[in-house]
């Protein structure tokens, strides 16, 4: 099918579906009035309120694909942190790069291979852009709502949001005393305590405080030593102070601290037992058990982040002004076994991988002036990234055995410094062409400037290091205009169809591992989408979207292919790629006690043209990978892009004299997708079952007892990978976990 016929078919299909729903809605749906002033987290006639367009609107009225989940839905689904969000949003997958969380939406994702790499699906916490991929993992003890925006968000959000954006809203301080606390215990000796409390301090002043504590044994056992993988430890605390000197002014000061250590994503085994370690020890044991792992050292990753922000909100007779400034700091340590075998061949440790960021935004959302309203704003970012890395070989690359056990024959270290400044301005207007037809159009101008420096030291194996040439890049700058236009038609007050075209932009940069190379270019996406949102009947909400993306200068992570040298990863640009598909989400209230929700996503995301690529291929003996150059990847699927994915959940609640009983079950499923650019490590098709049973006794007001389980069928599959010269390492997803929890809220 050619592109023109594909576009015509999805347009025709959407129009036909919209007409069918419109006829049905006209006969069965009740009329609802639009609310001019609504707040996020509220509902209007049962509709979810979102802030995706930087103003509070009904979800059905926003002309883009959005999955919105409130606090109750997150808790019921067992989503405790951002790594679990893929269970709830069709079309979203989550990948891991050591300490980094790398989301992918509709096949669009970041490389994760660079300190300065920006995520293609950035995360915003309470309106603050999180520049570092080290900070994308976070626990959610005080979340109010999460919105997963699908498709390029270049106009309103910018900053690399070529795939979409994840908007996390935490609970604001309240002038009514409120709180929620929970304590949970589960298998693997897992202890999780979390809580939120808010209360007024005086007239016009209130505070909130939230925290989370998690301590859990490692999931897997080393199949050689019998040691358990490094335990998970997580601590976080967040505080806010709200001052309201008048009804029109709000000032919020916030600060947070979080510390996290885990080994799940680096407890490697060799995929298909492919590792160079078996070249030097062919009789060494091989791991065939998903409950075990095979690396020699006790690998782990740890991260720490903290920050503060000041937010000022002013409501006037012409609109709402929000000004916000923030300071963010993150750092991490990673200790990993790069050959993924029990043989102590090649280890890598990244020390003091840190970043510091200052961000500032001013956003204005106007009231309606007749048929017209608008949003406008400015954005500034100043970021500094520092990396101190170390590597040790216990065998020479030519195969010479270590002369004395435990002493490396090769030690390498590197220091990297990267700086980046970003400035942007945007404007978007909304015009009511008629009482049912609405036009939105706008754009964002983005300017970025970067600078990079790198120095490498080697010791072979003398204690005096050898300093290799240093690389200091001249500053490089990139600029781009990202427009967006949408047309929305109201079939009924509760049902809409829309069509949109938008452009996303992600700036270029320098590869820190190949510092002498020229910068890689910015990537751009032009996206086309048509969709329907509405209530065909009172008990059913439906969202359907069909899309096509044209990807130009796609940024990818490749490997050097110089014979006789270990691999060096670097970022470069593929020529072009294309992503197209459709998504369906629906929520059905069968009875007041029973509801069913589900989503389905189809995706065809492939390189359109990508010649001259470097690639890895496992060698015939299963003792590492061969580097090949000048490969043609045209037509191959993109990283983390399953053809089919989705979820189905059922929730049942029953009030009785003794109390309220609830039961929840959810299935998440996906076809196979690749975890590395060469698609060596594959997840395989999988389905996961999660569930929860709870009881809230009438005699104990505010108390709820919960039995919970995740991955109840214990379906284990590759969830993280590390493919290099020395082999194909991978780590499994979390196994079956279960436990009990008690909650108290007021």
XYZ file of C-alpha atoms in Angstrom:
746
model
C 0.000 0.000 0.000
C 1.480 3.387 -0.916
C 1.538 6.339 1.451
C -1.230 8.240 -0.326
C -3.655 5.339 -0.173
C -2.755 4.728 3.473
C -3.530 8.349 4.381
C -6.773 8.254 2.405
C -7.874 5.040 4.095
C -7.274 6.213 7.639
C -9.035 9.498 6.878
C -11.984 7.664 5.368
C -12.092 5.151 8.226
C -12.069 7.887 10.855
C -14.770 9.850 9.064
C -16.976 6.763 8.774
C -16.460 5.843 12.413
C -17.120 9.403 13.540
C -20.339 9.524 11.533
C -21.503 6.245 13.059
C -20.705 7.400 16.565
C -22.299 10.767 15.874
C -25.593 9.205 14.800
C -25.558 6.916 17.831
C -24.582 9.709 20.203
C -27.335 11.963 18.919
C -29.886 9.318 19.840
C -28.461 8.107 23.144
C -26.070 10.605 24.736
C -27.138 13.243 27.197
C -26.203 16.844 26.564
C -23.412 18.239 28.767
C -22.297 21.826 29.156
C -18.631 22.723 28.729
C -17.074 24.179 31.837
C -15.051 27.343 31.327
C -13.119 26.947 34.567
C -12.054 23.443 35.559
C -9.092 22.121 37.469
C -6.861 19.152 36.718
C -7.907 16.064 38.566
C -11.566 17.221 38.582
C -14.230 15.737 36.347
C -17.006 17.341 34.381
C -19.938 15.021 33.756
C -17.583 12.089 34.326
C -14.957 13.487 31.915
C -11.287 13.590 32.893
C -9.690 17.048 32.983
C -6.169 17.377 31.546
C -3.628 20.164 31.052
C -1.936 18.804 27.915
C -2.431 22.129 26.071
C -1.232 24.170 29.080
C -4.819 24.946 30.115
C -7.452 22.841 31.901
C -9.731 21.097 29.387
C -11.880 18.013 29.088
C -9.876 15.082 27.746
C -12.393 14.572 24.939
C -11.899 18.175 23.751
C -8.113 17.922 23.308
C -7.233 17.073 19.674
C -4.398 14.647 20.346
C -3.885 11.114 21.669
C -3.597 11.151 25.470
C -3.705 8.459 28.116
C -4.627 10.037 31.465
C -4.376 8.108 34.748
C -5.380 9.501 38.135
C -3.986 8.524 41.541
C -6.670 5.907 42.165
C -6.018 4.230 38.830
C -2.259 4.172 39.403
C -2.606 2.616 42.864
C -5.142 0.030 41.713
C -2.892 -1.010 38.810
C 0.151 -1.415 41.048
C 2.034 1.433 39.375
C 4.469 2.665 42.030
C 7.004 4.379 39.769
C 7.470 5.668 36.237
C 9.002 2.362 35.048
C 5.536 0.750 35.301
C 3.674 3.267 33.103
C 3.865 1.086 29.986
C 1.236 -1.168 31.580
C -1.367 1.589 31.262
C -0.655 3.420 28.003
C -0.985 1.537 24.684
C 1.844 2.448 22.324
C 4.265 3.197 25.196
C 7.237 0.951 25.981
C 9.928 1.542 28.596
C 13.587 0.692 28.019
C 16.586 0.792 30.320
C 20.093 2.099 29.692
C 21.873 1.367 32.972
C 20.533 4.103 35.291
C 18.493 5.716 32.505
C 14.828 5.142 31.802
C 14.217 5.528 28.072
C 10.514 5.653 27.090
C 9.395 4.978 23.527
C 6.061 6.051 22.039
C 5.017 4.725 18.643
C 8.602 3.611 17.968
C 10.147 7.006 18.759
C 12.782 6.832 21.504
C 16.117 8.255 22.631
C 19.535 6.682 22.181
C 20.468 6.825 25.863
C 24.135 6.629 24.941
C 25.227 10.160 25.764
C 25.396 12.240 28.932
C 23.797 15.064 27.010
C 21.257 12.971 25.123
C 17.744 14.269 25.588
C 14.871 11.859 25.782
C 12.541 11.697 22.788
C 9.744 11.391 25.366
C 10.685 13.936 28.072
C 9.193 13.928 31.538
C 7.696 17.022 33.181
C 7.277 17.010 36.957
C 4.798 19.646 38.164
C 5.487 21.621 35.008
C 9.288 21.416 35.333
C 11.179 19.836 32.441
C 13.496 17.022 33.608
C 16.532 17.368 31.308
C 18.539 14.400 32.592
C 17.634 10.861 31.599
C 19.087 9.902 34.995
C 16.052 11.564 36.610
C 13.312 9.901 34.570
C 12.909 7.083 37.104
C 10.904 8.273 40.097
C 8.566 6.843 42.703
C 5.006 8.185 42.826
C 3.840 8.463 46.458
C 1.925 11.724 46.014
C 0.869 11.684 42.380
C -2.391 13.360 41.410
C -2.488 12.536 37.711
C -0.237 11.403 34.873
C -0.822 12.311 31.246
C 0.983 10.435 28.472
C 0.915 12.678 25.388
C 1.466 10.767 22.149
C 2.998 12.364 19.105
C 5.395 15.307 18.653
C 4.873 18.091 21.197
C 7.242 20.536 19.545
C 5.056 23.638 19.950
C 3.926 23.617 23.586
C 6.698 21.508 25.118
C 9.633 21.453 22.689
C 12.908 20.132 24.097
C 13.209 16.922 22.166
C 9.604 15.776 22.518
C 9.579 14.085 19.102
C 7.808 11.014 20.475
C 5.564 12.690 23.019
C 5.755 13.748 26.651
C 4.911 12.381 30.095
C 3.283 14.957 32.381
C 3.401 14.109 36.100
C 1.294 16.224 38.461
C 1.808 15.713 42.202
C -0.722 16.748 44.833
C -0.766 20.409 45.805
C -0.897 21.596 49.436
C -4.446 21.757 50.786
C -6.137 24.116 53.225
C -8.149 21.139 54.466
C -6.124 18.619 56.508
C -5.675 15.508 54.379
C -3.353 12.564 54.193
C -2.778 9.022 53.015
C -0.345 6.437 54.377
C 0.374 2.854 53.387
C 2.657 0.028 54.486
C 3.256 -3.062 52.363
C 5.140 -6.327 52.763
C 5.794 -8.813 49.970
C 7.949 -11.670 48.777
C 11.668 -11.036 48.340
C 11.364 -9.511 51.820
C 9.986 -6.326 50.248
C 9.067 -3.515 52.644
C 7.435 -0.419 51.178
C 6.179 2.515 53.259
C 4.810 5.656 51.648
C 2.728 8.608 52.683
C 1.368 12.068 51.995
C 0.126 14.710 54.419
C -1.092 18.275 53.919
C -2.540 20.905 56.234
C -2.869 24.687 56.637
C -0.251 26.555 58.667
C -2.165 29.839 58.826
C -4.594 31.858 56.730
C -3.368 31.652 53.157
C -0.449 29.301 53.938
C -0.434 25.492 53.610
C 2.167 22.752 53.299
C 2.437 19.204 51.979
C 5.000 16.485 52.609
C 5.342 13.105 50.918
C 7.807 10.263 51.200
C 8.558 6.759 50.002
C 10.751 3.983 51.447
C 11.462 0.688 49.653
C 13.799 -2.116 50.701
C 13.722 -5.401 48.771
C 16.062 -8.351 48.206
C 17.487 -8.918 44.755
C 15.282 -10.913 42.413
C 17.865 -13.407 41.147
C 20.676 -15.682 42.312
C 24.103 -15.918 40.700
C 24.190 -19.397 39.169
C 27.925 -19.776 39.924
C 28.445 -18.218 43.362
C 24.924 -18.588 44.756
C 24.892 -14.914 45.776
C 21.675 -12.968 45.373
C 21.713 -9.907 43.118
C 22.132 -6.542 44.804
C 19.053 -5.511 46.759
C 16.814 -2.608 45.795
C 16.825 0.401 48.086
C 14.865 3.550 47.357
C 14.223 6.675 49.420
C 12.409 9.835 48.402
C 10.928 12.897 50.058
C 9.138 15.907 48.580
C 7.843 19.019 50.301
C 5.790 22.013 49.162
C 4.790 25.307 50.728
C 1.803 27.164 49.251
C 1.178 30.848 49.915
C -2.028 32.520 48.671
C -1.891 36.235 49.555
C -5.088 36.761 47.532
C -7.550 34.843 45.399
C -5.608 35.872 42.302
C -2.075 34.983 43.431
C -0.471 31.644 44.322
C 3.167 31.084 45.231
C 4.501 27.540 45.628
C 7.977 26.619 46.839
C 8.988 22.980 46.455
C 11.997 20.762 47.080
C 12.710 17.062 46.729
C 15.386 14.435 47.342
C 15.526 10.876 46.045
C 18.061 8.068 46.219
C 17.768 4.771 44.393
C 19.860 1.601 44.031
C 18.913 -1.427 41.973
C 20.407 -4.307 40.017
C 17.401 -5.526 38.026
C 18.446 -3.937 34.719
C 22.126 -5.046 34.943
C 21.828 -8.579 36.406
C 22.948 -9.863 33.025
C 23.109 -13.275 31.464
C 24.493 -13.976 27.996
C 21.721 -13.996 25.374
C 21.907 -17.358 23.566
C 25.000 -17.851 25.789
C 26.942 -15.552 23.463
C 29.966 -14.149 25.363
C 33.693 -13.840 24.783
C 34.155 -15.243 28.283
C 33.417 -18.704 26.920
C 36.292 -18.337 24.448
C 38.757 -18.347 27.341
C 36.805 -20.740 29.545
C 34.737 -22.964 27.222
C 33.762 -25.337 30.045
C 32.426 -22.556 32.280
C 28.747 -23.009 33.230
C 26.032 -21.290 31.221
C 22.806 -19.867 32.552
C 19.510 -21.333 31.348
C 17.333 -20.312 34.313
C 15.452 -16.954 34.271
C 15.552 -16.905 38.088
C 19.348 -16.698 37.968
C 21.939 -14.388 36.440
C 25.409 -15.019 35.115
C 27.765 -12.064 35.564
C 30.823 -12.346 37.766
C 30.736 -9.110 39.808
C 27.678 -8.057 41.771
C 26.527 -5.455 39.285
C 24.328 -2.566 40.348
C 23.335 0.969 39.439
C 22.663 3.771 41.889
C 21.378 7.293 41.421
C 20.718 10.336 43.560
C 18.832 13.484 42.651
C 17.606 16.609 44.375
C 16.193 19.945 43.402
C 14.050 22.938 44.247
C 11.583 25.097 42.374
C 9.622 28.315 42.769
C 6.273 28.710 41.014
C 4.179 31.885 40.862
C 0.631 31.913 39.451
C -1.361 35.046 38.702
C -4.996 35.062 37.581
C -6.248 38.220 35.904
C -9.205 39.382 33.905
C -7.491 38.432 30.654
C -5.917 35.072 31.541
C -3.549 33.092 33.754
C 0.195 33.730 34.026
C 2.574 31.082 35.412
C 6.282 31.762 36.016
C 8.521 28.995 37.288
C 12.216 28.489 37.979
C 13.968 25.302 39.076
C 17.359 23.881 40.014
C 17.964 20.153 39.438
C 20.953 17.964 40.233
C 21.414 14.273 39.476
C 24.295 11.822 39.761
C 24.769 8.101 39.365
C 27.211 5.237 39.742
C 27.065 2.067 37.664
C 29.105 -1.121 38.029
C 28.461 -3.585 35.224
C 29.987 -6.682 33.652
C 30.275 -5.974 29.941
C 30.913 -9.554 28.799
C 27.800 -10.892 30.622
C 29.534 -14.127 31.621
C 30.865 -15.598 34.898
C 34.389 -15.091 33.533
C 36.111 -11.958 34.821
C 36.999 -10.627 31.364
C 35.814 -7.031 31.045
C 34.173 -4.856 33.671
C 33.095 -1.249 33.492
C 32.393 1.237 36.225
C 30.987 4.731 35.670
C 31.817 7.004 38.588
C 30.257 10.365 39.401
C 28.106 10.571 36.287
C 26.342 13.805 37.151
C 24.383 16.708 35.745
C 23.254 20.131 36.921
C 20.387 22.086 35.394
C 18.728 25.491 35.720
C 15.369 25.930 34.014
C 13.015 28.871 33.731
C 9.596 29.214 32.091
C 6.901 31.850 31.704
C 3.552 30.654 30.340
C 0.393 32.644 29.684
C -3.033 31.144 28.867
C -5.549 33.769 27.835
C -9.243 33.855 28.536
C -11.525 33.775 25.535
C -11.847 36.995 23.564
C -14.995 36.261 21.610
C -14.080 33.261 19.480
C -10.308 33.492 20.081
C -7.919 32.414 22.851
C -4.191 31.749 22.906
C -1.193 30.363 24.782
C 2.273 31.863 24.696
C 5.479 31.530 26.660
C 9.257 31.445 26.868
C 11.654 28.740 28.046
C 15.319 28.730 29.123
C 17.653 25.883 30.094
C 21.277 25.867 31.212
C 22.786 22.437 31.784
C 26.186 20.998 32.703
C 26.995 17.274 32.405
C 30.108 15.661 33.884
C 31.267 12.073 33.463
C 34.150 10.195 35.080
C 34.293 6.678 33.647
C 36.583 3.721 34.245
C 37.044 0.378 32.510
C 39.185 -2.678 33.301
C 40.144 -5.654 31.121
C 41.202 -8.824 32.917
C 42.278 -10.388 29.614
C 44.122 -8.632 26.822
C 42.037 -8.029 23.710
C 44.460 -10.367 21.861
C 43.612 -13.231 24.215
C 46.538 -13.210 26.648
C 45.502 -14.583 30.039
C 45.872 -12.443 33.146
C 49.343 -13.097 34.645
C 48.074 -13.010 38.237
C 44.450 -13.706 39.175
C 42.452 -10.660 40.143
C 44.818 -8.116 38.581
C 43.652 -6.363 35.414
C 46.061 -6.073 32.499
C 44.342 -3.013 31.076
C 42.740 -0.079 32.847
C 41.117 2.873 31.143
C 39.532 6.054 32.442
C 37.926 9.084 30.869
C 36.637 12.508 31.819
C 33.865 14.216 29.874
C 32.323 17.656 30.221
C 29.382 18.894 28.181
C 27.494 22.185 28.399
C 24.223 23.183 26.812
C 22.058 26.307 26.694
C 18.565 26.398 25.234
C 16.172 29.289 24.627
C 12.701 29.029 23.104
C 9.535 31.040 22.539
C 6.133 29.699 21.493
C 2.658 30.899 20.542
C -0.495 28.921 19.837
C -3.957 30.293 19.106
C -7.405 28.680 19.192
C -10.184 30.041 16.989
C -13.831 28.938 16.932
C -14.673 28.985 13.223
C -18.251 28.012 14.088
C -19.900 26.796 17.267
C -18.723 23.275 16.348
C -15.595 23.744 14.236
C -12.389 24.783 16.038
C -8.969 25.631 14.613
C -5.687 25.542 16.561
C -2.423 26.781 15.048
C 0.926 27.855 16.409
C 4.641 27.285 16.499
C 7.793 27.273 18.603
C 11.229 28.662 17.796
C 14.020 26.782 19.553
C 17.735 27.675 19.747
C 20.406 25.427 21.290
C 24.132 25.836 21.823
C 26.415 23.013 23.013
C 30.079 22.490 23.868
C 31.914 19.243 24.683
C 35.308 18.199 26.072
C 36.829 14.738 26.579
C 40.123 13.257 27.772
C 41.047 9.564 28.074
C 43.755 7.866 30.160
C 45.121 4.323 29.730
C 47.294 2.079 31.906
C 48.765 -1.082 30.323
C 49.225 -2.170 33.164
C 51.824 0.214 34.598
C 50.480 2.443 37.375
C 51.532 5.592 35.524
C 48.667 6.477 33.188
C 49.114 7.328 29.536
C 47.191 10.432 28.551
C 45.666 10.221 25.105
C 44.917 13.345 23.040
C 42.149 15.471 24.461
C 39.226 16.616 22.376
C 37.567 19.992 22.839
C 34.751 20.728 20.437
C 34.062 24.197 19.203
C 30.561 25.232 20.195
C 27.842 24.017 17.866
C 24.393 25.550 17.610
C 21.068 24.373 16.237
C 17.771 26.129 15.654
C 14.377 25.004 14.456
C 10.814 26.227 14.038
C 8.224 23.612 15.041
C 4.654 24.357 13.881
C 1.409 22.627 14.811
C -2.090 22.838 13.401
C -5.305 21.012 14.319
C -8.905 21.072 13.232
C -11.563 19.721 15.624
C -15.249 19.204 14.910
C -17.847 18.641 17.647
C -20.299 15.980 16.542
C -22.116 16.310 19.867
C -21.167 18.071 23.121
C -19.463 14.829 24.193
C -17.944 13.589 20.895
C -15.303 15.079 18.590
C -13.306 14.238 15.506
C -9.986 15.915 14.743
C -7.105 16.053 12.292
C -3.652 17.419 13.067
C -0.238 18.023 11.572
C 2.763 18.814 13.761
C 6.525 18.824 13.763
C 8.891 17.668 16.475
C 12.548 18.610 16.853
C 15.428 17.121 18.857
C 18.712 19.009 18.816
C 22.050 17.623 17.704
C 25.163 17.099 19.779
C 28.543 15.442 20.148
C 29.267 11.787 20.867
C 31.223 11.636 24.100
C 32.808 8.287 23.204
C 34.045 9.525 19.830
C 34.918 13.074 20.707
C 36.894 13.808 17.574
C 33.908 13.268 15.331
C 31.733 16.100 13.988
C 28.397 16.665 15.746
C 25.386 14.610 14.841
C 22.556 16.616 13.295
C 19.156 17.447 14.801
C 16.329 15.056 14.019
C 12.845 16.117 12.958
C 9.481 14.394 12.725
C 6.482 15.505 10.715
C 3.379 13.833 12.139
C -0.105 13.415 10.707
C -2.959 12.208 12.913
C -6.719 11.840 12.672
C -8.930 10.650 15.476
C -12.209 10.401 17.325
C -12.917 11.005 21.019
C -16.283 10.733 22.613
C -19.148 8.980 24.341
C -21.178 6.903 21.884
C -23.371 6.035 24.878
C -23.348 7.336 28.450
C -21.535 4.266 29.769
C -18.809 4.159 27.107
C -15.907 6.462 26.269
C -13.831 5.783 23.173
C -10.625 7.242 21.766
C -9.390 6.192 18.335
C -6.403 7.603 16.446
C -4.560 6.764 13.228
C -1.168 8.323 12.543
C 1.813 8.522 10.243
C 5.249 9.962 11.083
C 7.942 10.937 8.601
C 11.281 10.844 10.410
C 14.278 12.759 9.028
C 17.901 12.543 10.268
C 16.891 10.087 12.990
C 19.493 9.945 15.773
C 20.769 6.409 16.401
C 23.444 4.759 18.533
C 26.047 2.830 16.525
C 29.451 1.261 17.063
C 32.899 1.864 15.609
C 34.112 -0.891 13.323
C 37.896 -0.505 13.435
C 39.545 -3.974 13.281
C 41.444 -5.036 16.402
C 39.989 -2.349 18.641
C 37.232 -2.602 21.254
C 33.927 -1.074 20.286
C 33.276 2.617 20.735
C 29.652 3.686 20.721
C 28.731 6.919 19.022
C 25.634 8.761 17.920
C 24.926 9.541 14.307
C 21.999 10.114 11.962
C 20.052 7.617 9.903
C 18.698 9.001 6.656
C 14.979 8.540 7.269
C 12.345 6.388 8.938
C 8.574 6.047 8.963
C 6.102 5.083 11.654
C 2.404 4.473 11.107
C -0.412 2.704 12.873
C -3.502 3.137 14.991
C -4.544 3.081 18.659
C -7.845 2.410 20.364
C -8.753 3.027 24.014
C -12.154 2.413 25.590
C -13.769 2.492 29.027
C -17.108 0.794 29.662
C -19.214 1.064 32.822
C -21.187 -2.185 32.690
C -22.984 -1.582 35.997
C -22.363 0.871 38.841
C -20.141 -1.840 40.375
C -18.389 -3.219 37.273
C -16.181 -1.392 34.758
C -13.943 -2.613 31.943
C -11.108 -0.687 30.282
C -8.791 -1.581 27.462
C -6.432 -0.386 24.793
C -4.950 -1.744 21.582
C -2.071 -0.375 19.501
C -0.811 -1.404 16.069
C 2.573 -0.063 14.954
C 4.650 -0.368 11.795
C 7.855 1.580 12.498
C 10.794 1.005 10.153
C 13.870 2.644 8.698
C 12.896 4.033 5.335
C 16.494 4.519 4.245
C 19.600 3.747 6.306
C 22.681 2.623 4.412
C 26.304 2.598 5.548
C 25.399 1.529 9.084
C 27.700 -0.283 11.485
C 26.194 -3.383 13.061
C 26.904 -6.326 15.334
C 26.367 -9.938 14.314
C 26.957 -12.854 16.728
C 29.938 -14.915 15.578
C 29.498 -18.557 14.650
C 31.190 -19.877 17.805
C 28.986 -17.910 20.215
C 31.980 -16.144 21.762
C 31.172 -12.516 21.081
C 29.943 -10.309 18.259
C 31.475 -9.364 14.927
C 31.479 -5.713 13.886
C 30.308 -5.113 10.350
C 30.366 -1.830 8.445
C 28.437 -0.490 5.450
C 25.290 -2.406 6.377
C 21.885 -1.600 4.891
C 19.230 -1.323 7.599
C 16.554 0.038 5.275
C 13.226 -1.640 5.948
C 14.154 -2.968 9.419
C 11.948 -2.304 12.435
C 12.936 0.446 14.845
C 14.114 -0.122 18.384
C 11.381 -0.909 20.955
C 8.550 -0.920 18.425
C 6.191 -3.895 18.935
C 3.748 -4.504 16.113
C 0.889 -5.142 18.567
C 0.479 -4.113 22.188
C -2.352 -3.387 24.559
C -4.075 -3.976 27.859
C -7.405 -5.041 29.343
C -8.513 -4.408 32.930
C -11.619 -5.230 34.959
C -12.612 -3.467 38.178
C -15.426 -4.595 40.481
C -16.572 -2.731 43.621
C -19.374 -3.778 45.958
C -20.729 -1.909 48.959
C -21.994 -4.059 51.852
C -22.965 -3.419 55.439
C -19.557 -4.608 56.622
C -17.661 -2.429 54.179
C -16.532 -1.992 50.589
C -15.045 -4.906 48.646
C -13.001 -4.333 45.472
C -11.373 -6.654 42.951
C -9.119 -5.594 40.084
C -7.329 -7.581 37.366
C -5.294 -6.372 34.383
C -3.549 -8.067 31.475
C -0.788 -6.302 29.538
C 0.358 -7.889 26.278
C 2.831 -7.203 23.493
C 4.280 -8.834 20.423
C 8.056 -9.204 20.289
C 10.359 -6.214 19.845
C 14.102 -5.567 19.818
C 15.999 -4.104 22.767
C 19.111 -3.069 20.806
C 19.637 -1.340 17.482
C 20.740 -4.572 15.810
C 17.626 -6.380 17.120
C 19.794 -9.200 18.513
C 18.067 -9.327 21.906
C 14.310 -9.816 21.468
C 11.633 -9.793 24.135
C 9.451 -12.414 22.499
C 5.674 -12.077 22.714
C 4.426 -11.816 26.274
C 1.405 -11.198 28.473
C 1.435 -10.156 32.148
C -1.324 -10.523 34.706
C -1.615 -8.153 37.687
C -4.328 -8.109 40.317
C -5.574 -6.648 43.584
C -8.208 -7.547 46.192
C -9.178 -5.003 48.833
C -11.611 -4.486 51.694
C -12.444 -1.195 53.442
C -14.359 -2.004 56.683
C -17.159 0.331 57.684
C -16.056 0.122 61.314
C -12.595 1.526 60.510
C -13.126 4.789 58.673
C -10.336 5.507 56.186
C -8.693 2.069 56.518
C -8.276 -0.333 53.596
C -6.674 -3.796 53.507
C -5.163 -4.935 50.208
C -3.776 -8.161 48.741
C -1.765 -7.449 45.597
C 0.144 -9.346 42.939
C 2.220 -8.433 39.892
C 3.150 -10.713 36.996
C 1.088 -13.434 38.638
C 1.801 -15.983 35.889
C 5.558 -15.357 36.348
C 6.095 -14.587 32.649
C 9.766 -13.654 32.294
C 11.330 -12.169 29.179
C 14.314 -9.942 28.267
C 13.684 -6.361 29.398
C 17.156 -4.749 29.150
C 20.173 -5.434 26.959
C 23.868 -4.659 26.585
C 25.228 -5.694 23.181
C 28.924 -5.061 22.456
C 32.119 -6.715 21.121
C 32.248 -9.096 24.038
C 28.778 -10.574 23.779
C 25.065 -9.995 24.078
C 24.034 -9.342 27.653
C 20.431 -9.105 28.776
C 18.401 -8.863 31.977
C 14.934 -10.263 32.619
C 11.861 -8.334 33.680
C 10.689 -8.530 37.288
C 9.414 -11.983 38.300
C 6.149 -12.692 40.130
C 5.762 -10.489 43.206
C 2.926 -10.446 45.722
C 2.114 -9.186 49.181
C -0.267 -7.375 51.488
C -0.781 -3.680 52.156
C -2.695 -1.622 54.693
C -3.757 1.947 53.910
C -5.096 4.794 55.984
C -6.439 8.058 54.576
C -8.227 11.080 55.972
